[in-house]
């Protein structure tokens, strides 16, 4: 075997070794990329979980800090419970074959997570009423906090005590998410659907309310 042949073989072997190393490095980089993606997803999920928990804590704090009289509390509770009952009734009307399996609104909220059919109906009912999930979170939190000690007042009784429930809510509820949820509950009962105020119109509205207060 001459020197040229030996050199050619050595070069081929060296190229093979380099190729193997490159393939090994490529495999390692792919594994690192997968690890990075998994860690990123876990971090994003953890961040969302923490944000959700923080929002829930803030909502509970806001609900428990409300300083309403018993009559005012009963009036708010009346709107809240009527909305929740209405939502449950609307869902059952659209899912008559699941009436026995959805005896309460809580059962709807639990099952919609894994049942696409229930979730689609639930979302359509919210849309029909002009509500969003954040509103339901606020209303359910209010109901859980005060449902055990509040009484339901009929519409005529509510009007006897408070003429402008919207002003009362806007004036006394400082948490924006809770305020929005309660205002929309009133709208759903009084008008049949909540009317959403565009973001660009909220600041002028707040200024107007502030001027009225002062």
JSON list of C-alpha atoms in Angstrom, two decimals:
[
{"chain": "A", "resi": 1, "resn": "UNK", "atom": "CA", "xyz": [0.00, 0.00, 0.00]},
{"chain": "A", "resi": 2, "resn": "UNK", "atom": "CA", "xyz": [1.62, 3.29, -1.11]},
{"chain": "A", "resi": 3, "resn": "UNK", "atom": "CA", "xyz": [1.65, 6.53, 0.80]},
{"chain": "A", "resi": 4, "resn": "UNK", "atom": "CA", "xyz": [-1.09, 8.14, -1.34]},
{"chain": "A", "resi": 5, "resn": "UNK", "atom": "CA", "xyz": [-3.49, 5.26, -0.62]},
{"chain": "A", "resi": 6, "resn": "UNK", "atom": "CA", "xyz": [-2.68, 5.37, 3.09]},
{"chain": "A", "resi": 7, "resn": "UNK", "atom": "CA", "xyz": [-3.26, 9.14, 3.17]},
{"chain": "A", "resi": 8, "resn": "UNK", "atom": "CA", "xyz": [-6.58, 8.78, 1.34]},
{"chain": "A", "resi": 9, "resn": "UNK", "atom": "CA", "xyz": [-7.82, 6.16, 3.80]},
{"chain": "A", "resi": 10, "resn": "UNK", "atom": "CA", "xyz": [-6.72, 8.25, 6.79]},
{"chain": "A", "resi": 11, "resn": "UNK", "atom": "CA", "xyz": [-8.49, 11.28, 5.36]},
{"chain": "A", "resi": 12, "resn": "UNK", "atom": "CA", "xyz": [-11.72, 9.33, 4.84]},
{"chain": "A", "resi": 13, "resn": "UNK", "atom": "CA", "xyz": [-11.55, 8.00, 8.39]},
{"chain": "A", "resi": 14, "resn": "UNK", "atom": "CA", "xyz": [-10.95, 11.50, 9.71]},
{"chain": "A", "resi": 15, "resn": "UNK", "atom": "CA", "xyz": [-13.94, 12.81, 7.74]},
{"chain": "A", "resi": 16, "resn": "UNK", "atom": "CA", "xyz": [-16.09, 9.98, 9.12]},
{"chain": "A", "resi": 17, "resn": "UNK", "atom": "CA", "xyz": [-15.01, 10.82, 12.67]},
{"chain": "A", "resi": 18, "resn": "UNK", "atom": "CA", "xyz": [-15.82, 14.48, 12.09]},
{"chain": "A", "resi": 19, "resn": "UNK", "atom": "CA", "xyz": [-19.23, 13.52, 10.64]},
{"chain": "A", "resi": 20, "resn": "UNK", "atom": "CA", "xyz": [-19.97, 11.34, 13.66]},
{"chain": "A", "resi": 21, "resn": "UNK", "atom": "CA", "xyz": [-19.00, 14.16, 16.01]},
{"chain": "A", "resi": 22, "resn": "UNK", "atom": "CA", "xyz": [-21.16, 16.61, 14.09]},
{"chain": "A", "resi": 23, "resn": "UNK", "atom": "CA", "xyz": [-24.11, 14.21, 14.22]},
{"chain": "A", "resi": 24, "resn": "UNK", "atom": "CA", "xyz": [-23.56, 13.73, 17.94]},
{"chain": "A", "resi": 25, "resn": "UNK", "atom": "CA", "xyz": [-23.42, 17.51, 18.46]},
{"chain": "A", "resi": 26, "resn": "UNK", "atom": "CA", "xyz": [-26.55, 17.97, 16.37]},
{"chain": "A", "resi": 27, "resn": "UNK", "atom": "CA", "xyz": [-28.37, 15.39, 18.48]},
{"chain": "A", "resi": 28, "resn": "UNK", "atom": "CA", "xyz": [-27.22, 17.16, 21.65]},
{"chain": "A", "resi": 29, "resn": "UNK", "atom": "CA", "xyz": [-28.38, 20.53, 20.33]},
{"chain": "A", "resi": 30, "resn": "UNK", "atom": "CA", "xyz": [-31.79, 19.05, 19.47]},
{"chain": "A", "resi": 31, "resn": "UNK", "atom": "CA", "xyz": [-32.03, 17.61, 22.97]},
{"chain": "A", "resi": 32, "resn": "UNK", "atom": "CA", "xyz": [-31.07, 20.98, 24.45]},
{"chain": "A", "resi": 33, "resn": "UNK", "atom": "CA", "xyz": [-33.67, 22.71, 22.28]},
{"chain": "A", "resi": 34, "resn": "UNK", "atom": "CA", "xyz": [-36.35, 20.26, 23.46]},
{"chain": "A", "resi": 35, "resn": "UNK", "atom": "CA", "xyz": [-35.29, 20.79, 27.06]},
{"chain": "A", "resi": 36, "resn": "UNK", "atom": "CA", "xyz": [-35.37, 24.55, 26.58]},
{"chain": "A", "resi": 37, "resn": "UNK", "atom": "CA", "xyz": [-38.85, 24.38, 25.03]},
{"chain": "A", "resi": 38, "resn": "UNK", "atom": "CA", "xyz": [-40.11, 22.18, 27.87]},
{"chain": "A", "resi": 39, "resn": "UNK", "atom": "CA", "xyz": [-38.67, 24.53, 30.49]},
{"chain": "A", "resi": 40, "resn": "UNK", "atom": "CA", "xyz": [-40.14, 27.55, 28.69]},
{"chain": "A", "resi": 41, "resn": "UNK", "atom": "CA", "xyz": [-43.59, 25.94, 28.61]},
{"chain": "A", "resi": 42, "resn": "UNK", "atom": "CA", "xyz": [-43.35, 25.01, 32.28]},
{"chain": "A", "resi": 43, "resn": "UNK", "atom": "CA", "xyz": [-42.22, 28.53, 33.17]},
{"chain": "A", "resi": 44, "resn": "UNK", "atom": "CA", "xyz": [-45.07, 30.11, 31.17]},
{"chain": "A", "resi": 45, "resn": "UNK", "atom": "CA", "xyz": [-47.58, 27.75, 32.79]},
{"chain": "A", "resi": 46, "resn": "UNK", "atom": "CA", "xyz": [-46.16, 28.51, 36.23]},
{"chain": "A", "resi": 47, "resn": "UNK", "atom": "CA", "xyz": [-46.30, 32.26, 35.52]},
{"chain": "A", "resi": 48, "resn": "UNK", "atom": "CA", "xyz": [-49.93, 32.00, 34.39]},
{"chain": "A", "resi": 49, "resn": "UNK", "atom": "CA", "xyz": [-50.76, 29.95, 37.48]},
{"chain": "A", "resi": 50, "resn": "UNK", "atom": "CA", "xyz": [-49.16, 32.53, 39.77]},
{"chain": "A", "resi": 51, "resn": "UNK", "atom": "CA", "xyz": [-50.93, 35.36, 37.94]},
{"chain": "A", "resi": 52, "resn": "UNK", "atom": "CA", "xyz": [-54.24, 33.52, 38.22]},
{"chain": "A", "resi": 53, "resn": "UNK", "atom": "CA", "xyz": [-53.71, 32.90, 41.93]},
{"chain": "A", "resi": 54, "resn": "UNK", "atom": "CA", "xyz": [-52.80, 36.54, 42.47]},
{"chain": "A", "resi": 55, "resn": "UNK", "atom": "CA", "xyz": [-55.93, 37.67, 40.63]},
{"chain": "A", "resi": 56, "resn": "UNK", "atom": "CA", "xyz": [-58.06, 35.27, 42.69]},
{"chain": "A", "resi": 57, "resn": "UNK", "atom": "CA", "xyz": [-56.52, 36.52, 45.93]},
{"chain": "A", "resi": 58, "resn": "UNK", "atom": "CA", "xyz": [-57.13, 40.11, 44.85]},
{"chain": "A", "resi": 59, "resn": "UNK", "atom": "CA", "xyz": [-60.75, 39.30, 43.98]},
{"chain": "A", "resi": 60, "resn": "UNK", "atom": "CA", "xyz": [-61.38, 37.62, 47.34]},
{"chain": "A", "resi": 61, "resn": "UNK", "atom": "CA", "xyz": [-59.77, 40.55, 49.16]},
{"chain": "A", "resi": 62, "resn": "UNK", "atom": "CA", "xyz": [-61.97, 43.00, 47.24]},
{"chain": "A", "resi": 63, "resn": "UNK", "atom": "CA", "xyz": [-65.17, 41.03, 47.89]},
{"chain": "A", "resi": 64, "resn": "UNK", "atom": "CA", "xyz": [-64.52, 40.60, 51.60]},
{"chain": "A", "resi": 65, "resn": "UNK", "atom": "CA", "xyz": [-63.63, 44.30, 51.95]},
{"chain": "A", "resi": 66, "resn": "UNK", "atom": "CA", "xyz": [-67.04, 45.51, 50.71]},
{"chain": "A", "resi": 67, "resn": "UNK", "atom": "CA", "xyz": [-68.72, 47.91, 53.14]},
{"chain": "A", "resi": 68, "resn": "UNK", "atom": "CA", "xyz": [-72.39, 47.61, 52.21]},
{"chain": "A", "resi": 69, "resn": "UNK", "atom": "CA", "xyz": [-75.33, 47.75, 54.57]},
{"chain": "A", "resi": 70, "resn": "UNK", "atom": "CA", "xyz": [-77.37, 44.57, 54.88]},
{"chain": "A", "resi": 71, "resn": "UNK", "atom": "CA", "xyz": [-80.04, 46.01, 52.58]},
{"chain": "A", "resi": 72, "resn": "UNK", "atom": "CA", "xyz": [-77.49, 47.02, 49.94]},
{"chain": "A", "resi": 73, "resn": "UNK", "atom": "CA", "xyz": [-75.85, 43.63, 50.20]},
{"chain": "A", "resi": 74, "resn": "UNK", "atom": "CA", "xyz": [-79.20, 41.89, 49.76]},
{"chain": "A", "resi": 75, "resn": "UNK", "atom": "CA", "xyz": [-79.92, 43.93, 46.65]},
{"chain": "A", "resi": 76, "resn": "UNK", "atom": "CA", "xyz": [-76.57, 43.09, 45.08]},
{"chain": "A", "resi": 77, "resn": "UNK", "atom": "CA", "xyz": [-77.00, 39.45, 46.04]},
{"chain": "A", "resi": 78, "resn": "UNK", "atom": "CA", "xyz": [-80.42, 39.46, 44.35]},
{"chain": "A", "resi": 79, "resn": "UNK", "atom": "CA", "xyz": [-78.94, 40.53, 41.04]},
{"chain": "A", "resi": 80, "resn": "UNK", "atom": "CA", "xyz": [-76.06, 38.08, 41.33]},
{"chain": "A", "resi": 81, "resn": "UNK", "atom": "CA", "xyz": [-78.21, 35.06, 42.15]},
{"chain": "A", "resi": 82, "resn": "UNK", "atom": "CA", "xyz": [-80.71, 35.90, 39.41]},
{"chain": "A", "resi": 83, "resn": "UNK", "atom": "CA", "xyz": [-77.92, 36.06, 36.83]},
{"chain": "A", "resi": 84, "resn": "UNK", "atom": "CA", "xyz": [-76.39, 32.78, 37.98]},
{"chain": "A", "resi": 85, "resn": "UNK", "atom": "CA", "xyz": [-79.78, 31.05, 37.91]},
{"chain": "A", "resi": 86, "resn": "UNK", "atom": "CA", "xyz": [-80.48, 32.51, 34.47]},
{"chain": "A", "resi": 87, "resn": "UNK", "atom": "CA", "xyz": [-77.16, 31.22, 33.12]},
{"chain": "A", "resi": 88, "resn": "UNK", "atom": "CA", "xyz": [-77.83, 27.73, 34.48]},
{"chain": "A", "resi": 89, "resn": "UNK", "atom": "CA", "xyz": [-81.34, 27.73, 33.01]},
{"chain": "A", "resi": 90, "resn": "UNK", "atom": "CA", "xyz": [-80.10, 28.84, 29.60]},
{"chain": "A", "resi": 91, "resn": "UNK", "atom": "CA", "xyz": [-77.47, 26.09, 29.53]},
{"chain": "A", "resi": 92, "resn": "UNK", "atom": "CA", "xyz": [-80.06, 23.43, 30.39]},
{"chain": "A", "resi": 93, "resn": "UNK", "atom": "CA", "xyz": [-82.39, 24.73, 27.67]},
{"chain": "A", "resi": 94, "resn": "UNK", "atom": "CA", "xyz": [-79.62, 24.13, 25.14]},
{"chain": "A", "resi": 95, "resn": "UNK", "atom": "CA", "xyz": [-78.66, 20.75, 26.63]},
{"chain": "A", "resi": 96, "resn": "UNK", "atom": "CA", "xyz": [-81.99, 19.11, 27.55]},
{"chain": "A", "resi": 97, "resn": "UNK", "atom": "CA", "xyz": [-80.47, 15.62, 27.48]},
{"chain": "A", "resi": 98, "resn": "UNK", "atom": "CA", "xyz": [-77.97, 16.59, 30.20]},
{"chain": "A", "resi": 99, "resn": "UNK", "atom": "CA", "xyz": [-80.42, 18.11, 32.66]},
{"chain": "A", "resi": 100, "resn": "UNK", "atom": "CA", "xyz": [-79.96, 15.35, 35.24]},
{"chain": "A", "resi": 101, "resn": "UNK", "atom": "CA", "xyz": [-76.18, 15.50, 34.95]},
{"chain": "A", "resi": 102, "resn": "UNK", "atom": "CA", "xyz": [-76.06, 19.28, 35.41]},
{"chain": "A", "resi": 103, "resn": "UNK", "atom": "CA", "xyz": [-78.21, 19.95, 38.49]},
{"chain": "A", "resi": 104, "resn": "UNK", "atom": "CA", "xyz": [-76.37, 23.15, 39.47]},
{"chain": "A", "resi": 105, "resn": "UNK", "atom": "CA", "xyz": [-74.33, 25.90, 37.88]},
{"chain": "A", "resi": 106, "resn": "UNK", "atom": "CA", "xyz": [-71.31, 24.55, 39.76]},
{"chain": "A", "resi": 107, "resn": "UNK", "atom": "CA", "xyz": [-71.69, 21.24, 37.91]},
{"chain": "A", "resi": 108, "resn": "UNK", "atom": "CA", "xyz": [-71.72, 23.14, 34.61]},
{"chain": "A", "resi": 109, "resn": "UNK", "atom": "CA", "xyz": [-68.55, 25.02, 35.54]},
{"chain": "A", "resi": 110, "resn": "UNK", "atom": "CA", "xyz": [-66.81, 21.79, 36.54]},
{"chain": "A", "resi": 111, "resn": "UNK", "atom": "CA", "xyz": [-67.82, 19.70, 33.56]},
{"chain": "A", "resi": 112, "resn": "UNK", "atom": "CA", "xyz": [-67.24, 22.32, 30.87]},
{"chain": "A", "resi": 113, "resn": "UNK", "atom": "CA", "xyz": [-63.50, 22.02, 31.48]},
{"chain": "A", "resi": 114, "resn": "UNK", "atom": "CA", "xyz": [-63.37, 18.52, 30.00]},
{"chain": "A", "resi": 115, "resn": "UNK", "atom": "CA", "xyz": [-66.61, 18.37, 28.02]},
{"chain": "A", "resi": 116, "resn": "UNK", "atom": "CA", "xyz": [-66.35, 20.33, 24.77]},
{"chain": "A", "resi": 117, "resn": "UNK", "atom": "CA", "xyz": [-70.09, 20.27, 24.09]},
{"chain": "A", "resi": 118, "resn": "UNK", "atom": "CA", "xyz": [-70.89, 21.81, 27.47]},
{"chain": "A", "resi": 119, "resn": "UNK", "atom": "CA", "xyz": [-68.07, 24.32, 27.05]},
{"chain": "A", "resi": 120, "resn": "UNK", "atom": "CA", "xyz": [-69.34, 25.46, 23.64]},
{"chain": "A", "resi": 121, "resn": "UNK", "atom": "CA", "xyz": [-72.87, 25.92, 24.99]},
{"chain": "A", "resi": 122, "resn": "UNK", "atom": "CA", "xyz": [-71.56, 27.74, 28.04]},
{"chain": "A", "resi": 123, "resn": "UNK", "atom": "CA", "xyz": [-69.54, 30.14, 25.90]},
{"chain": "A", "resi": 124, "resn": "UNK", "atom": "CA", "xyz": [-72.53, 30.81, 23.64]},
{"chain": "A", "resi": 125, "resn": "UNK", "atom": "CA", "xyz": [-74.73, 31.57, 26.66]},
{"chain": "A", "resi": 126, "resn": "UNK", "atom": "CA", "xyz": [-72.15, 34.01, 28.02]},
{"chain": "A", "resi": 127, "resn": "UNK", "atom": "CA", "xyz": [-71.96, 35.71, 24.64]},
{"chain": "A", "resi": 128, "resn": "UNK", "atom": "CA", "xyz": [-75.74, 35.99, 24.44]},
{"chain": "A", "resi": 129, "resn": "UNK", "atom": "CA", "xyz": [-75.77, 37.70, 27.84]},
{"chain": "A", "resi": 130, "resn": "UNK", "atom": "CA", "xyz": [-72.79, 39.95, 27.11]},
{"chain": "A", "resi": 131, "resn": "UNK", "atom": "CA", "xyz": [-70.72, 38.32, 29.85]},
{"chain": "A", "resi": 132, "resn": "UNK", "atom": "CA", "xyz": [-67.20, 36.95, 30.06]},
{"chain": "A", "resi": 133, "resn": "UNK", "atom": "CA", "xyz": [-65.48, 34.39, 32.28]},
{"chain": "A", "resi": 134, "resn": "UNK", "atom": "CA", "xyz": [-64.01, 37.15, 34.42]},
{"chain": "A", "resi": 135, "resn": "UNK", "atom": "CA", "xyz": [-67.51, 38.39, 35.21]},
{"chain": "A", "resi": 136, "resn": "UNK", "atom": "CA", "xyz": [-68.56, 34.91, 36.30]},
{"chain": "A", "resi": 137, "resn": "UNK", "atom": "CA", "xyz": [-65.51, 34.61, 38.54]},
{"chain": "A", "resi": 138, "resn": "UNK", "atom": "CA", "xyz": [-66.47, 37.89, 40.23]},
{"chain": "A", "resi": 139, "resn": "UNK", "atom": "CA", "xyz": [-70.13, 36.91, 40.63]},
{"chain": "A", "resi": 140, "resn": "UNK", "atom": "CA", "xyz": [-69.36, 33.43, 41.94]},
{"chain": "A", "resi": 141, "resn": "UNK", "atom": "CA", "xyz": [-66.85, 34.85, 44.42]},
{"chain": "A", "resi": 142, "resn": "UNK", "atom": "CA", "xyz": [-69.47, 37.32, 45.65]},
{"chain": "A", "resi": 143, "resn": "UNK", "atom": "CA", "xyz": [-72.06, 34.55, 45.93]},
{"chain": "A", "resi": 144, "resn": "UNK", "atom": "CA", "xyz": [-69.74, 32.25, 47.89]},
{"chain": "A", "resi": 145, "resn": "UNK", "atom": "CA", "xyz": [-68.77, 35.06, 50.25]},
{"chain": "A", "resi": 146, "resn": "UNK", "atom": "CA", "xyz": [-72.27, 36.35, 51.00]},
{"chain": "A", "resi": 147, "resn": "UNK", "atom": "CA", "xyz": [-74.78, 33.76, 49.84]},
{"chain": "A", "resi": 148, "resn": "UNK", "atom": "CA", "xyz": [-75.08, 32.23, 53.31]},
{"chain": "A", "resi": 149, "resn": "UNK", "atom": "CA", "xyz": [-76.27, 35.45, 54.94]},
{"chain": "A", "resi": 150, "resn": "UNK", "atom": "CA", "xyz": [-77.95, 37.46, 52.19]},
{"chain": "A", "resi": 151, "resn": "UNK", "atom": "CA", "xyz": [-81.62, 37.45, 51.21]},
{"chain": "A", "resi": 152, "resn": "UNK", "atom": "CA", "xyz": [-83.21, 37.74, 47.81]},
{"chain": "A", "resi": 153, "resn": "UNK", "atom": "CA", "xyz": [-85.26, 40.86, 47.11]},
{"chain": "A", "resi": 154, "resn": "UNK", "atom": "CA", "xyz": [-87.78, 40.98, 44.28]},
{"chain": "A", "resi": 155, "resn": "UNK", "atom": "CA", "xyz": [-87.44, 43.75, 41.67]},
{"chain": "A", "resi": 156, "resn": "UNK", "atom": "CA", "xyz": [-90.16, 45.95, 43.21]},
{"chain": "A", "resi": 157, "resn": "UNK", "atom": "CA", "xyz": [-88.54, 45.74, 46.63]},
{"chain": "A", "resi": 158, "resn": "UNK", "atom": "CA", "xyz": [-85.13, 46.59, 45.19]},
{"chain": "A", "resi": 159, "resn": "UNK", "atom": "CA", "xyz": [-86.50, 49.73, 43.56]},
{"chain": "A", "resi": 160, "resn": "UNK", "atom": "CA", "xyz": [-88.05, 50.84, 46.84]},
{"chain": "A", "resi": 161, "resn": "UNK", "atom": "CA", "xyz": [-84.70, 50.89, 48.58]},
{"chain": "A", "resi": 162, "resn": "UNK", "atom": "CA", "xyz": [-82.26, 52.04, 45.89]},
{"chain": "A", "resi": 163, "resn": "UNK", "atom": "CA", "xyz": [-83.07, 54.04, 42.79]},
{"chain": "A", "resi": 164, "resn": "UNK", "atom": "CA", "xyz": [-79.62, 53.99, 41.17]},
{"chain": "A", "resi": 165, "resn": "UNK", "atom": "CA", "xyz": [-77.89, 50.67, 41.79]},
{"chain": "A", "resi": 166, "resn": "UNK", "atom": "CA", "xyz": [-75.32, 51.44, 39.08]},
{"chain": "A", "resi": 167, "resn": "UNK", "atom": "CA", "xyz": [-74.11, 54.55, 40.89]},
{"chain": "A", "resi": 168, "resn": "UNK", "atom": "CA", "xyz": [-73.97, 52.65, 44.17]},
{"chain": "A", "resi": 169, "resn": "UNK", "atom": "CA", "xyz": [-71.74, 49.95, 42.66]},
{"chain": "A", "resi": 170, "resn": "UNK", "atom": "CA", "xyz": [-69.50, 52.41, 40.85]},
{"chain": "A", "resi": 171, "resn": "UNK", "atom": "CA", "xyz": [-69.17, 54.55, 43.96]},
{"chain": "A", "resi": 172, "resn": "UNK", "atom": "CA", "xyz": [-68.43, 51.79, 46.47]},
{"chain": "A", "resi": 173, "resn": "UNK", "atom": "CA", "xyz": [-66.71, 48.93, 44.61]},
{"chain": "A", "resi": 174, "resn": "UNK", "atom": "CA", "xyz": [-63.09, 49.85, 43.93]},
{"chain": "A", "resi": 175, "resn": "UNK", "atom": "CA", "xyz": [-61.85, 46.62, 42.35]},
{"chain": "A", "resi": 176, "resn": "UNK", "atom": "CA", "xyz": [-62.40, 47.04, 38.60]},
{"chain": "A", "resi": 177, "resn": "UNK", "atom": "CA", "xyz": [-63.07, 43.37, 37.82]},
{"chain": "A", "resi": 178, "resn": "UNK", "atom": "CA", "xyz": [-65.60, 43.07, 40.65]},
{"chain": "A", "resi": 179, "resn": "UNK", "atom": "CA", "xyz": [-67.21, 46.38, 39.74]},
{"chain": "A", "resi": 180, "resn": "UNK", "atom": "CA", "xyz": [-67.55, 45.32, 36.09]},
{"chain": "A", "resi": 181, "resn": "UNK", "atom": "CA", "xyz": [-69.03, 41.95, 37.06]},
{"chain": "A", "resi": 182, "resn": "UNK", "atom": "CA", "xyz": [-71.65, 43.48, 39.35]},
{"chain": "A", "resi": 183, "resn": "UNK", "atom": "CA", "xyz": [-72.57, 46.20, 36.84]},
{"chain": "A", "resi": 184, "resn": "UNK", "atom": "CA", "xyz": [-73.04, 43.63, 34.11]},
{"chain": "A", "resi": 185, "resn": "UNK", "atom": "CA", "xyz": [-75.14, 41.48, 36.40]},
{"chain": "A", "resi": 186, "resn": "UNK", "atom": "CA", "xyz": [-77.47, 44.45, 36.84]},
{"chain": "A", "resi": 187, "resn": "UNK", "atom": "CA", "xyz": [-77.54, 45.04, 33.09]},
{"chain": "A", "resi": 188, "resn": "UNK", "atom": "CA", "xyz": [-78.37, 41.40, 32.34]},
{"chain": "A", "resi": 189, "resn": "UNK", "atom": "CA", "xyz": [-81.32, 41.46, 34.74]},
{"chain": "A", "resi": 190, "resn": "UNK", "atom": "CA", "xyz": [-82.57, 44.94, 33.83]},
{"chain": "A", "resi": 191, "resn": "UNK", "atom": "CA", "xyz": [-81.93, 44.85, 30.08]},
{"chain": "A", "resi": 192, "resn": "UNK", "atom": "CA", "xyz": [-81.38, 41.19, 29.24]},
{"chain": "A", "resi": 193, "resn": "UNK", "atom": "CA", "xyz": [-77.80, 41.73, 28.08]},
{"chain": "A", "resi": 194, "resn": "UNK", "atom": "CA", "xyz": [-74.73, 43.50, 29.40]},
{"chain": "A", "resi": 195, "resn": "UNK", "atom": "CA", "xyz": [-73.48, 46.40, 27.30]},
{"chain": "A", "resi": 196, "resn": "UNK", "atom": "CA", "xyz": [-69.71, 46.66, 27.26]},
{"chain": "A", "resi": 197, "resn": "UNK", "atom": "CA", "xyz": [-68.04, 50.06, 27.36]},
{"chain": "A", "resi": 198, "resn": "UNK", "atom": "CA", "xyz": [-65.09, 50.33, 24.93]},
{"chain": "A", "resi": 199, "resn": "UNK", "atom": "CA", "xyz": [-61.75, 50.83, 26.68]},
{"chain": "A", "resi": 200, "resn": "UNK", "atom": "CA", "xyz": [-61.26, 54.26, 25.12]},
{"chain": "A", "resi": 201, "resn": "UNK", "atom": "CA", "xyz": [-64.55, 55.41, 26.67]},
{"chain": "A", "resi": 202, "resn": "UNK", "atom": "CA", "xyz": [-63.80, 54.23, 30.20]},
{"chain": "A", "resi": 203, "resn": "UNK", "atom": "CA", "xyz": [-61.51, 57.11, 31.18]},
{"chain": "A", "resi": 204, "resn": "UNK", "atom": "CA", "xyz": [-64.02, 59.86, 30.32]},
{"chain": "A", "resi": 205, "resn": "UNK", "atom": "CA", "xyz": [-66.70, 57.88, 32.15]},
{"chain": "A", "resi": 206, "resn": "UNK", "atom": "CA", "xyz": [-64.52, 57.62, 35.26]},
{"chain": "A", "resi": 207, "resn": "UNK", "atom": "CA", "xyz": [-63.85, 61.36, 35.12]},
{"chain": "A", "resi": 208, "resn": "UNK", "atom": "CA", "xyz": [-67.58, 62.04, 34.90]},
{"chain": "A", "resi": 209, "resn": "UNK", "atom": "CA", "xyz": [-68.26, 59.77, 37.89]},
{"chain": "A", "resi": 210, "resn": "UNK", "atom": "CA", "xyz": [-65.45, 61.44, 39.82]},
{"chain": "A", "resi": 211, "resn": "UNK", "atom": "CA", "xyz": [-66.90, 64.89, 39.14]},
{"chain": "A", "resi": 212, "resn": "UNK", "atom": "CA", "xyz": [-70.32, 63.72, 40.34]},
{"chain": "A", "resi": 213, "resn": "UNK", "atom": "CA", "xyz": [-68.80, 62.36, 43.56]},
{"chain": "A", "resi": 214, "resn": "UNK", "atom": "CA", "xyz": [-67.01, 65.62, 44.23]}
]
